[in-house]
PDB file of C-alpha atoms and ligand atoms in Angstrom:
ATOM      1  CA  MET M  28      51.083  13.203  21.725  1.00 45.00           C
ATOM      2  CA  LYS M  29      50.551  10.816  24.590  1.00 48.00           C
ATOM      3  CA  ALA M  30      47.389  12.683  25.562  1.00 50.00           C
ATOM      4  CA  ARG M  31      46.073  12.342  22.211  1.00 51.00           C
ATOM      5  CA  LEU M  32      46.442   8.909  22.302  1.00 47.00           C
ATOM      6  CA  ALA M  33      44.493   8.369  25.349  1.00 47.00           C
ATOM      7  CA  VAL M  34      41.324  10.503  24.569  1.00 47.00           C
ATOM      8  CA  PHE M  35      41.919   8.169  21.077  1.00 46.00           C
ATOM      9  CA  VAL M  36      42.281   4.867  22.909  1.00 46.00           C
ATOM     10  CA  GLY M  37      39.321   5.792  25.127  1.00 45.00           C
ATOM     11  CA  ALA M  38      37.186   6.853  22.859  1.00 45.00           C
ATOM     12  CA  LEU M  39      37.452   3.375  20.655  1.00 45.00           C
ATOM     13  CA  PRO M  40      35.273   1.095  22.274  1.00 45.00           C
ATOM     14  CA  PHE M  41      32.834   3.422  21.210  1.00 44.00           C
ATOM     15  CA  VAL M  42      33.543   3.963  17.867  1.00 46.00           C
ATOM     16  CA  LEU M  43      34.102   0.546  17.587  1.00 48.00           C
ATOM     17  CA  ALA M  44      30.304  -0.293  18.627  1.00 48.00           C
ATOM     18  CA  PRO M  45      28.173  -1.048  15.949  1.00 51.00           C
ATOM     19  CA  PRO M  46      25.236  -0.040  16.011  1.00 51.00           C
ATOM     20  CA  LEU M  47      22.117  -1.766  16.471  1.00 56.00           C
ATOM     21  CA  GLN M  48      21.580  -3.662  12.796  1.00 58.00           C
ATOM     22  CA  ALA M  49      17.782  -4.802  12.193  1.00 59.00           C
ATOM     23  CA  GLN M  50      18.990  -8.447  11.568  1.00 58.00           C
ATOM     24  CA  ASP M  51      20.146  -8.489  15.573  1.00 84.00           C
ATOM     25  CA  LEU M  52      16.474  -8.106  16.409  1.00 87.00           C
ATOM     26  CA  GLY M  53      15.675 -11.155  14.534  1.00 86.00           C
ATOM     27  CA  PRO M  54      13.986 -11.897  11.505  1.00 87.00           C
ATOM     28  CA  HIS M  55      10.902 -10.472  11.929  1.00 93.00           C
ATOM     29  CA  VAL M  56      12.203  -6.951  12.546  1.00 95.00           C
ATOM     30  CA  ARG M  57      12.687  -4.164   9.887  1.00 95.00           C
ATOM     31  CA  LYS M  58      14.062  -0.891  10.218  1.00 95.00           C
ATOM     32  CA  ILE M  59      11.796   1.418   8.588  1.00 96.00           C
ATOM     33  CA  LYS M  60      14.565   4.575   9.375  1.00 96.00           C
ATOM     34  CA  ASP M  61      16.851   5.444  12.343  1.00 95.00           C
ATOM     35  CA  GLY M  62      14.792   4.407  15.524  1.00 96.00           C
ATOM     36  CA  ILE M  63      11.733   3.295  13.531  1.00 97.00           C
ATOM     37  CA  TYR M  64      11.219  -0.289  13.602  1.00 97.00           C
ATOM     38  CA  VAL M  65       8.179  -2.589  12.159  1.00 97.00           C
ATOM     39  CA  TYR M  66       7.600  -6.202  13.903  1.00 97.00           C
ATOM     40  CA  ALA M  67       5.402  -9.019  12.190  1.00 94.00           C
ATOM     41  CA  ALA M  68       5.780 -12.841  13.090  1.00 91.00           C
ATOM     42  CA  LYS M  69       4.345 -13.912   9.864  1.00 90.00           C
ATOM     43  CA  PRO M  70       3.766 -12.001   6.633  1.00 87.00           C
ATOM     44  CA  GLN M  71      -0.111 -11.041   7.011  1.00 90.00           C
ATOM     45  CA  ASP M  72      -0.324 -10.695  11.214  1.00 94.00           C
ATOM     46  CA  SER M  73      -0.385  -6.952  12.385  1.00 96.00           C
ATOM     47  CA  ASN M  74       2.225  -4.571  12.350  1.00 97.00           C
ATOM     48  CA  VAL M  75       3.548  -4.012  15.704  1.00 98.00           C
ATOM     49  CA  SER M  76       5.863  -0.802  15.103  1.00 98.00           C
ATOM     50  CA  PHE M  77       8.273   1.195  17.795  1.00 98.00           C
ATOM     51  CA  ILE M  78       9.635   4.698  17.342  1.00 98.00           C
ATOM     52  CA  LEU M  79      12.011   5.990  19.837  1.00 97.00           C
ATOM     53  CA  THR M  80      12.679   9.055  20.807  1.00 97.00           C
ATOM     54  CA  ARG M  81      14.554  11.235  23.611  1.00 95.00           C
ATOM     55  CA  GLU M  82      11.881  10.672  25.900  1.00 96.00           C
ATOM     56  CA  GLY M  83      11.360   7.073  25.629  1.00 96.00           C
ATOM     57  CA  PRO M  84       9.430   5.144  22.711  1.00 97.00           C
ATOM     58  CA  VAL M  85       5.962   5.479  21.113  1.00 98.00           C
ATOM     59  CA  MET M  86       4.665   2.215  20.277  1.00 98.00           C
ATOM     60  CA  ILE M  87       1.979   1.579  17.216  1.00 98.00           C
ATOM     61  CA  ASP M  88      -0.358  -1.541  18.362  1.00 98.00           C
ATOM     62  CA  THR M  89       1.101  -4.280  20.130  1.00 97.00           C
ATOM     63  CA  GLY M  90       0.543  -7.596  18.477  1.00 96.00           C
ATOM     64  CA  GLN M  91      -1.235 -10.209  16.714  1.00 95.00           C
ATOM     65  CA  THR M  92      -1.176 -12.522  19.884  1.00 93.00           C
ATOM     66  CA  PRO M  93      -0.385 -12.118  22.968  1.00 92.00           C
ATOM     67  CA  ALA M  94       3.094 -14.124  22.486  1.00 91.00           C
ATOM     68  CA  ASP M  95       3.836 -11.570  19.716  1.00 94.00           C
ATOM     69  CA  SER M  96       3.105  -8.946  22.167  1.00 95.00           C
ATOM     70  CA  HIS M  97       5.809 -10.429  24.653  1.00 93.00           C
ATOM     71  CA  ALA M  98       7.976 -11.251  21.622  1.00 94.00           C
ATOM     72  CA  ALA M  99       7.692  -7.277  21.308  1.00 96.00           C
ATOM     73  CA  MET M 100       8.459  -6.548  24.445  1.00 95.00           C
ATOM     74  CA  GLY M 101      11.890  -8.469  24.133  1.00 95.00           C
ATOM     75  CA  ILE M 102      12.896  -6.199  21.299  1.00 95.00           C
ATOM     76  CA  LEU M 103      12.249  -3.103  23.059  1.00 95.00           C
ATOM     77  CA  LYS M 104      14.347  -4.128  25.482  1.00 94.00           C
ATOM     78  CA  LYS M 105      17.223  -5.440  22.884  1.00 93.00           C
ATOM     79  CA  LEU M 106      16.740  -1.768  21.720  1.00 92.00           C
ATOM     80  CA  GLY M 107      18.003  -0.863  24.872  1.00 85.00           C
ATOM     81  CA  SER M 108      15.272   1.224  24.992  1.00 81.00           C
ATOM     82  CA  GLN M 109      13.122   2.910  28.560  1.00 91.00           C
ATOM     83  CA  PRO M 110       9.657   1.038  28.817  1.00 95.00           C
ATOM     84  CA  ALA M 111       7.090   2.494  26.144  1.00 97.00           C
ATOM     85  CA  ARG M 112       5.620   5.678  27.137  1.00 97.00           C
ATOM     86  CA  PHE M 113       2.658   5.707  24.852  1.00 98.00           C
ATOM     87  CA  ILE M 114       0.693   3.243  22.430  1.00 98.00           C
ATOM     88  CA  VAL M 115      -1.264   4.650  19.381  1.00 98.00           C
ATOM     89  CA  HIS M 116      -4.246   2.354  18.105  1.00 98.00           C
ATOM     90  CA  THR M 117      -4.673   2.240  14.160  1.00 98.00           C
ATOM     91  CA  GLU M 118      -8.160   0.169  15.285  1.00 98.00           C
ATOM     92  CA  PRO M 119      -9.780  -1.430  18.459  1.00 97.00           C
ATOM     93  CA  HIS M 120      -9.509  -5.126  16.594  1.00 96.00           C
ATOM     94  CA  ASP M 121      -7.731  -7.795  19.160  1.00 94.00           C
ATOM     95  CA  ASP M 122      -5.370  -8.590  16.542  1.00 95.00           C
ATOM     96  CA  HIS M 123      -3.849  -4.779  17.472  1.00 97.00           C
ATOM     97  CA  THR M 124      -4.884  -4.468  20.963  1.00 97.00           C
ATOM     98  CA  VAL M 125      -4.890  -7.707  22.928  1.00 95.00           C
ATOM     99  CA  GLY M 126      -1.148  -6.895  24.191  1.00 95.00           C
ATOM    100  CA  ASP M 127      -1.603  -4.024  25.427  1.00 97.00           C
ATOM    101  CA  PHE M 128      -1.550  -5.353  29.232  1.00 96.00           C
ATOM    102  CA  VAL M 129       2.084  -6.426  28.232  1.00 96.00           C
ATOM    103  CA  PHE M 130       2.988  -2.500  28.327  1.00 97.00           C
ATOM    104  CA  SER M 131       0.849  -0.603  29.898  1.00 96.00           C
ATOM    105  CA  PRO M 132       1.464  -0.043  32.962  1.00 96.00           C
ATOM    106  CA  PRO M 133       3.203   2.345  32.409  1.00 97.00           C
ATOM    107  CA  ALA M 134       2.256   2.951  28.801  1.00 97.00           C
ATOM    108  CA  VAL M 135      -0.839   5.578  28.225  1.00 98.00           C
ATOM    109  CA  VAL M 136      -3.373   4.206  25.530  1.00 98.00           C
ATOM    110  CA  ILE M 137      -3.998   6.492  23.088  1.00 98.00           C
ATOM    111  CA  ALA M 138      -6.896   5.507  20.576  1.00 98.00           C
ATOM    112  CA  HIS M 139      -9.942   7.427  18.633  1.00 98.00           C
ATOM    113  CA  ALA M 140     -13.458   7.764  20.280  1.00 98.00           C
ATOM    114  CA  GLY M 141     -15.541   4.661  19.799  1.00 97.00           C
ATOM    115  CA  ALA M 142     -12.240   2.765  20.533  1.00 97.00           C
ATOM    116  CA  THR M 143     -13.587   1.769  24.388  1.00 97.00           C
ATOM    117  CA  GLU M 144     -16.588   1.029  23.153  1.00 97.00           C
ATOM    118  CA  SER M 145     -15.672  -1.283  20.656  1.00 96.00           C
ATOM    119  CA  LEU M 146     -13.006  -3.128  23.054  1.00 95.00           C
ATOM    120  CA  ARG M 147     -15.879  -3.333  25.522  1.00 95.00           C
ATOM    121  CA  LYS M 148     -18.365  -5.249  22.754  1.00 94.00           C
ATOM    122  CA  ALA M 149     -15.303  -7.116  21.561  1.00 90.00           C
ATOM    123  CA  SER M 150     -15.310 -11.509  22.247  1.00 88.00           C
ATOM    124  CA  THR M 151     -11.893 -11.424  23.321  1.00 89.00           C
ATOM    125  CA  ALA M 152     -11.781 -13.919  26.121  1.00 88.00           C
ATOM    126  CA  GLU M 153     -13.645 -16.537  23.557  1.00 90.00           C
ATOM    127  CA  ARG M 154     -10.201 -15.237  21.665  1.00 91.00           C
ATOM    128  CA  ASN M 155      -7.752 -16.097  24.070  1.00 90.00           C
ATOM    129  CA  GLN M 156      -9.393 -19.125  25.375  1.00 90.00           C
ATOM    130  CA  LYS M 157      -8.961 -20.582  21.750  1.00 91.00           C
ATOM    131  CA  MET M 158      -5.773 -19.218  21.522  1.00 89.00           C
ATOM    132  CA  ALA M 159      -4.779 -21.168  24.836  1.00 88.00           C
ATOM    133  CA  ALA M 160      -6.233 -24.470  23.569  1.00 88.00           C
ATOM    134  CA  GLU M 161      -4.645 -24.077  20.470  1.00 86.00           C
ATOM    135  CA  TYR M 162      -0.928 -22.914  21.827  1.00 85.00           C
ATOM    136  CA  PRO M 163       0.582 -24.300  24.914  1.00 83.00           C
ATOM    137  CA  GLU M 164       2.814 -21.780  25.144  1.00 84.00           C
ATOM    138  CA  MET M 165      -0.100 -18.866  25.147  1.00 86.00           C
ATOM    139  CA  ARG M 166      -1.338 -20.231  28.018  1.00 86.00           C
ATOM    140  CA  GLU M 167       1.361 -19.038  30.560  1.00 85.00           C
ATOM    141  CA  ILE M 168       0.777 -15.829  28.924  1.00 87.00           C
ATOM    142  CA  LEU M 169      -2.593 -15.205  28.986  1.00 89.00           C
ATOM    143  CA  LYS M 170      -2.448 -15.241  32.733  1.00 85.00           C
ATOM    144  CA  GLY M 171      -1.099 -12.297  32.849  1.00 87.00           C
ATOM    145  CA  TYR M 172      -3.931 -11.062  31.109  1.00 91.00           C
ATOM    146  CA  ARG M 173      -6.345  -7.647  31.418  1.00 92.00           C
ATOM    147  CA  GLN M 174      -8.141  -5.724  28.888  1.00 93.00           C
ATOM    148  CA  VAL M 175      -6.703  -2.637  29.360  1.00 96.00           C
ATOM    149  CA  LEU M 176      -9.127   0.293  28.129  1.00 97.00           C
ATOM    150  CA  PRO M 177      -7.785   3.389  25.975  1.00 98.00           C
ATOM    151  CA  HIS M 178      -6.237   5.845  28.351  1.00 98.00           C
ATOM    152  CA  ILE M 179      -7.399   8.979  25.972  1.00 98.00           C
ATOM    153  CA  GLU M 180      -9.797   8.941  23.399  1.00 98.00           C
ATOM    154  CA  TYR M 181      -8.970  11.696  20.597  1.00 98.00           C
ATOM    155  CA  GLN M 182     -11.923  13.397  18.727  1.00 98.00           C
ATOM    156  CA  ASN M 183     -10.853  13.744  14.631  1.00 98.00           C
ATOM    157  CA  ARG M 184      -7.112  15.135  14.975  1.00 98.00           C
ATOM    158  CA  MET M 185      -4.499  15.091  17.744  1.00 98.00           C
ATOM    159  CA  THR M 186      -1.015  15.996  17.652  1.00 98.00           C
ATOM    160  CA  LEU M 187       1.319  13.988  19.888  1.00 98.00           C
ATOM    161  CA  LYS M 188       5.309  15.164  20.546  1.00 98.00           C
ATOM    162  CA  LEU M 189       7.692  13.376  22.205  1.00 97.00           C
ATOM    163  CA  GLY M 190      11.177  14.399  22.050  1.00 96.00           C
ATOM    164  CA  GLU M 191      12.119  15.315  18.994  1.00 97.00           C
ATOM    165  CA  ARG M 192       9.088  13.635  17.234  1.00 98.00           C
ATOM    166  CA  THR M 193       5.951  14.885  16.369  1.00 98.00           C
ATOM    167  CA  PHE M 194       3.102  12.507  15.761  1.00 98.00           C
ATOM    168  CA  GLU M 195       0.081  13.499  13.873  1.00 98.00           C
ATOM    169  CA  LEU M 196      -2.733  11.348  14.489  1.00 98.00           C
ATOM    170  CA  ILE M 197      -5.665  11.407  11.790  1.00 98.00           C
ATOM    171  CA  TYR M 198      -9.193   9.645  12.091  1.00 98.00           C
ATOM    172  CA  LEU M 199     -10.067   7.614   8.875  1.00 98.00           C
ATOM    173  CA  LYS M 200     -13.820   7.550   9.037  1.00 96.00           C
ATOM    174  CA  ASN M 201     -15.794   4.392   8.149  1.00 94.00           C
ATOM    175  CA  VAL M 202     -12.619   2.564   6.766  1.00 96.00           C
ATOM    176  CA  HIS M 203     -12.684  -0.657   8.772  1.00 96.00           C
ATOM    177  CA  SER M 204     -13.482  -0.395  12.641  1.00 96.00           C
ATOM    178  CA  GLU M 205     -15.247   2.147  14.728  1.00 95.00           C
ATOM    179  CA  ALA M 206     -11.879   4.285  15.214  1.00 97.00           C
ATOM    180  CA  ASP M 207      -8.943   4.169  13.032  1.00 98.00           C
ATOM    181  CA  THR M 208      -6.172   6.115  13.260  1.00 98.00           C
ATOM    182  CA  ALA M 209      -3.332   6.812  10.741  1.00 98.00           C
ATOM    183  CA  ILE M 210      -0.405   7.860  12.171  1.00 98.00           C
ATOM    184  CA  TRP M 211       1.729  10.560  10.323  1.00 98.00           C
ATOM    185  CA  LEU M 212       5.364  11.563  11.019  1.00 98.00           C
ATOM    186  CA  PRO M 213       6.087  14.473   8.668  1.00 98.00           C
ATOM    187  CA  GLY M 214       9.757  15.180   9.949  1.00 97.00           C
ATOM    188  CA  GLU M 215      10.469  11.098   8.723  1.00 98.00           C
ATOM    189  CA  ARG M 216       7.560  11.052   5.975  1.00 98.00           C
ATOM    190  CA  VAL M 217       6.748   7.631   7.444  1.00 98.00           C
ATOM    191  CA  LEU M 218       2.813   7.175   7.640  1.00 98.00           C
ATOM    192  CA  TRP M 219       1.314   4.445   9.198  1.00 98.00           C
ATOM    193  CA  ALA M 220      -2.099   3.667   7.041  1.00 98.00           C
ATOM    194  CA  THR M 221      -4.284   1.159   9.516  1.00 97.00           C
ATOM    195  CA  ALA M 222      -6.326  -1.454   7.599  1.00 96.00           C
ATOM    196  CA  ALA M 223      -8.124   1.318   5.182  1.00 95.00           C
ATOM    197  CA  VAL M 224      -5.274  -0.532   2.720  1.00 97.00           C
ATOM    198  CA  GLY M 225      -3.879  -3.931   3.224  1.00 93.00           C
ATOM    199  CA  VAL M 226      -1.419  -5.816   1.029  1.00 95.00           C
ATOM    200  CA  LYS M 227      -2.435  -8.633  -0.895  1.00 94.00           C
ATOM    201  CA  ARG M 228      -5.282  -8.910   1.476  1.00 93.00           C
ATOM    202  CA  PHE M 229      -8.676  -8.656   0.905  1.00 95.00           C
ATOM    203  CA  PRO M 230     -10.526  -6.063   3.236  1.00 95.00           C
ATOM    204  CA  ASN M 231     -13.429  -7.261   5.592  1.00 93.00           C
ATOM    205  CA  ILE M 232     -16.079  -4.319   4.712  1.00 96.00           C
ATOM    206  CA  ARG M 233     -18.182  -4.641   7.539  1.00 94.00           C
ATOM    207  CA  PRO M 234     -21.870  -3.563   6.413  1.00 94.00           C
ATOM    208  CA  PHE M 235     -21.039   0.131   8.118  1.00 93.00           C
ATOM    209  CA  LEU M 236     -18.392   0.938   5.918  1.00 96.00           C
ATOM    210  CA  THR M 237     -17.904   2.290   2.236  1.00 96.00           C
ATOM    211  CA  ILE M 238     -16.246   2.421  -0.977  1.00 97.00           C
ATOM    212  CA  PRO M 239     -16.374   6.037  -1.253  1.00 96.00           C
ATOM    213  CA  ASP M 240     -15.031   6.280   2.520  1.00 97.00           C
ATOM    214  CA  ILE M 241     -12.539   3.963   1.906  1.00 97.00           C
ATOM    215  CA  LEU M 242     -11.107   5.534  -1.388  1.00 98.00           C
ATOM    216  CA  ALA M 243     -11.644   9.152   0.339  1.00 98.00           C
ATOM    217  CA  SER M 244      -9.092   8.071   3.502  1.00 98.00           C
ATOM    218  CA  ILE M 245      -6.604   6.517   0.940  1.00 98.00           C
ATOM    219  CA  LYS M 246      -6.646  10.499  -1.158  1.00 98.00           C
ATOM    220  CA  LEU M 247      -6.074  12.022   1.886  1.00 98.00           C
ATOM    221  CA  MET M 248      -3.299   9.484   3.252  1.00 98.00           C
ATOM    222  CA  ARG M 249      -1.936  10.103  -0.226  1.00 98.00           C
ATOM    223  CA  ALA M 250      -2.171  13.775  -0.231  1.00 98.00           C
ATOM    224  CA  LEU M 251       0.358  13.697   2.624  1.00 98.00           C
ATOM    225  CA  ASN M 252       3.164  12.302   0.221  1.00 98.00           C
ATOM    226  CA  PRO M 253       4.794   9.416   2.208  1.00 98.00           C
ATOM    227  CA  GLU M 254       7.539   7.874   1.636  1.00 98.00           C
ATOM    228  CA  VAL M 255       6.910   4.927   3.641  1.00 98.00           C
ATOM    229  CA  VAL M 256       3.760   3.012   3.822  1.00 98.00           C
ATOM    230  CA  ILE M 257       2.704   0.848   6.878  1.00 98.00           C
ATOM    231  CA  ALA M 258      -0.274  -1.007   6.438  1.00 97.00           C
ATOM    232  CA  GLY M 259      -2.466  -2.481   9.444  1.00 97.00           C
ATOM    233  CA  HIS M 260      -1.430  -5.713   8.068  1.00 96.00           C
ATOM    234  CA  GLY M 261       1.730  -6.893   5.730  1.00 94.00           C
ATOM    235  CA  ALA M 262       4.701  -5.829   4.732  1.00 95.00           C
ATOM    236  CA  PRO M 263       5.699  -1.980   5.074  1.00 96.00           C
ATOM    237  CA  GLY M 264       5.886  -0.268   1.376  1.00 97.00           C
ATOM    238  CA  THR M 265       5.449   2.954  -0.454  1.00 97.00           C
ATOM    239  CA  THR M 266       2.671   4.639  -2.173  1.00 98.00           C
ATOM    240  CA  ARG M 267       2.423   2.022  -4.589  1.00 97.00           C
ATOM    241  CA  ILE M 268       0.082  -0.004  -1.847  1.00 97.00           C
ATOM    242  CA  PHE M 269      -2.264   2.888  -2.363  1.00 98.00           C
ATOM    243  CA  ASP M 270      -1.900   2.466  -6.200  1.00 98.00           C
ATOM    244  CA  GLU M 271      -2.763  -1.206  -6.019  1.00 97.00           C
ATOM    245  CA  MET M 272      -5.939  -1.029  -3.631  1.00 97.00           C
ATOM    246  CA  GLU M 273      -7.150   1.642  -6.211  1.00 98.00           C
ATOM    247  CA  ARG M 274      -7.060  -0.610  -8.825  1.00 98.00           C
ATOM    248  CA  TYR M 275      -8.483  -3.269  -6.933  1.00 98.00           C
ATOM    249  CA  TYR M 276     -11.505  -0.990  -6.412  1.00 98.00           C
ATOM    250  CA  GLY M 277     -11.749   0.811  -9.655  1.00 97.00           C
ATOM    251  CA  LEU M 278     -12.044  -3.007 -11.060  1.00 98.00           C
ATOM    252  CA  LEU M 279     -14.349  -3.798  -8.555  1.00 98.00           C
ATOM    253  CA  LEU M 280     -16.675  -1.199  -8.838  1.00 98.00           C
ATOM    254  CA  GLU M 281     -16.513  -0.818 -12.632  1.00 97.00           C
ATOM    255  CA  ARG M 282     -17.823  -4.888 -12.582  1.00 98.00           C
ATOM    256  CA  VAL M 283     -20.189  -4.463 -10.482  1.00 98.00           C
ATOM    257  CA  GLY M 284     -21.966  -1.562 -11.674  1.00 97.00           C
ATOM    258  CA  GLY M 285     -21.769  -3.178 -15.503  1.00 97.00           C
ATOM    259  CA  MET M 286     -23.223  -6.462 -13.888  1.00 97.00           C
ATOM    260  CA  ALA M 287     -26.040  -4.165 -11.963  1.00 96.00           C
ATOM    261  CA  ARG M 288     -26.901  -2.322 -14.844  1.00 96.00           C
ATOM    262  CA  GLU M 289     -27.649  -5.777 -16.672  1.00 96.00           C
ATOM    263  CA  GLY M 290     -30.035  -6.370 -14.185  1.00 96.00           C
ATOM    264  CA  LYS M 291     -28.262  -8.959 -12.551  1.00 96.00           C
ATOM    265  CA  THR M 292     -29.199  -9.453  -8.697  1.00 96.00           C
ATOM    266  CA  LEU M 293     -26.516  -9.154  -5.678  1.00 96.00           C
ATOM    267  CA  GLU M 294     -26.616 -12.977  -5.684  1.00 96.00           C
ATOM    268  CA  ALA M 295     -25.761 -13.800  -9.028  1.00 96.00           C
ATOM    269  CA  ILE M 296     -23.208 -11.172  -9.282  1.00 97.00           C
ATOM    270  CA  LYS M 297     -21.935 -12.714  -6.340  1.00 95.00           C
ATOM    271  CA  ALA M 298     -21.956 -15.838  -8.244  1.00 94.00           C
ATOM    272  CA  ASP M 299     -20.668 -14.147 -11.277  1.00 94.00           C
ATOM    273  CA  LEU M 300     -18.122 -11.907 -10.522  1.00 96.00           C
ATOM    274  CA  ARG M 301     -14.070 -13.013 -11.159  1.00 94.00           C
ATOM    275  CA  MET M 302     -11.131 -10.849 -10.082  1.00 95.00           C
ATOM    276  CA  PRO M 303      -8.457 -12.824 -11.410  1.00 96.00           C
ATOM    277  CA  GLU M 304      -6.142  -9.961 -11.020  1.00 96.00           C
ATOM    278  CA  PHE M 305      -6.210 -10.624  -7.528  1.00 97.00           C
ATOM    279  CA  ASP M 306      -6.340 -14.375  -7.037  1.00 94.00           C
ATOM    280  CA  ASP M 307      -2.901 -14.152  -5.241  1.00 94.00           C
ATOM    281  CA  TRP M 308      -4.832 -11.938  -2.522  1.00 95.00           C
ATOM    282  CA  ALA M 309      -5.466 -13.557   1.041  1.00 92.00           C
ATOM    283  CA  GLY M 310      -8.432 -14.015   2.865  1.00 91.00           C
ATOM    284  CA  LYS M 311     -10.650 -14.854   0.161  1.00 94.00           C
ATOM    285  CA  GLU M 312     -13.205 -15.495   2.556  1.00 95.00           C
ATOM    286  CA  ARG M 313     -13.897 -11.645   3.009  1.00 95.00           C
ATOM    287  CA  PHE M 314     -14.468 -11.420  -1.050  1.00 96.00           C
ATOM    288  CA  PRO M 315     -18.388 -11.367  -0.241  1.00 96.00           C
ATOM    289  CA  SER M 316     -18.229  -8.194   1.975  1.00 96.00           C
ATOM    290  CA  ASN M 317     -16.477  -6.317  -0.729  1.00 97.00           C
ATOM    291  CA  VAL M 318     -19.439  -7.588  -3.612  1.00 97.00           C
ATOM    292  CA  ASP M 319     -21.854  -6.316  -0.529  1.00 97.00           C
ATOM    293  CA  ALA M 320     -20.223  -3.174  -0.274  1.00 97.00           C
ATOM    294  CA  ALA M 321     -19.441  -2.450  -4.112  1.00 98.00           C
ATOM    295  CA  TRP M 322     -23.448  -3.131  -4.448  1.00 97.00           C
ATOM    296  CA  ARG M 323     -24.001  -0.477  -1.998  1.00 96.00           C
ATOM    297  CA  ALA M 324     -21.679   1.960  -3.988  1.00 96.00           C
ATOM    298  CA  VAL M 325     -23.161   1.644  -7.230  1.00 95.00           C
ATOM    299  CA  LYS M 326     -27.153   2.020  -6.035  1.00 92.00           C
ATOM    300  CA  GLY M 327     -26.260   4.376  -4.294  1.00 87.00           C
ATOM    301  CA  ASN M 328     -26.603   3.603  -0.938  1.00 71.00           C
TER     302      ASN M 328
HETATM  303 ZN1  LIG R  23      -9.648  -5.394  12.041  1.00 85.52          ZN
END
């Protein structure tokens, strides 16, 4: 009896120690599944994700700003985790990659082919100067800034196995940047869907991107049958994020197509087109690029 009690008492502190709750990590961290967390300081900021494994964590993107990357480092420490082993970029743009220097070394950075070239051309120094001028606390953080280029560039598909988890990296062509990577965890059924999709946010459709390619990528991602969908920016959700984007592009193509058939010019369409269903979406200044892309799609070029 005594021996049993001793074992029981000895085990007590461990039994009573509550599992770490997401709220202990601050109001901006959301627990997705065991060992999977997403952080964004503001609703439209880029998402930073932490996926813990027995062999250390993998991060997906490193923050909207270097201040967010520092906050992300704090979260990783609170999770009691080892330093990040790998960083996977959903895209090369600054608002997803500027904080790599906070984690690498030792983290190894993985991106799709084309990411290095895109990062080299980016006006990151300018963006950093502007942020340092606007936010005094950023000045200190930016003193440590150094551009980190991907250590590994993969082509088309890549599988990363770490500890008990499998990460499938899937290139999405012409959806947002020069190198967009969706990340699929088949065991957990969690999908990082990149900026190919947004949450109540107009996309920035650059001239080299096409709506048919974006729709094809959404179809490809939906076919994975994910339980959780995490866009590049915005709250984690489900495949309803895909439904909403398809509804948006469907209506956009229908209306631009109709006006083009009436003989309206692109300029006239830009002036006349209304999408009242999406009035609550952020990033209205990007809408003209959406009309351009719809025009290219309906004109077949
Ligand atoms: Zn971007």
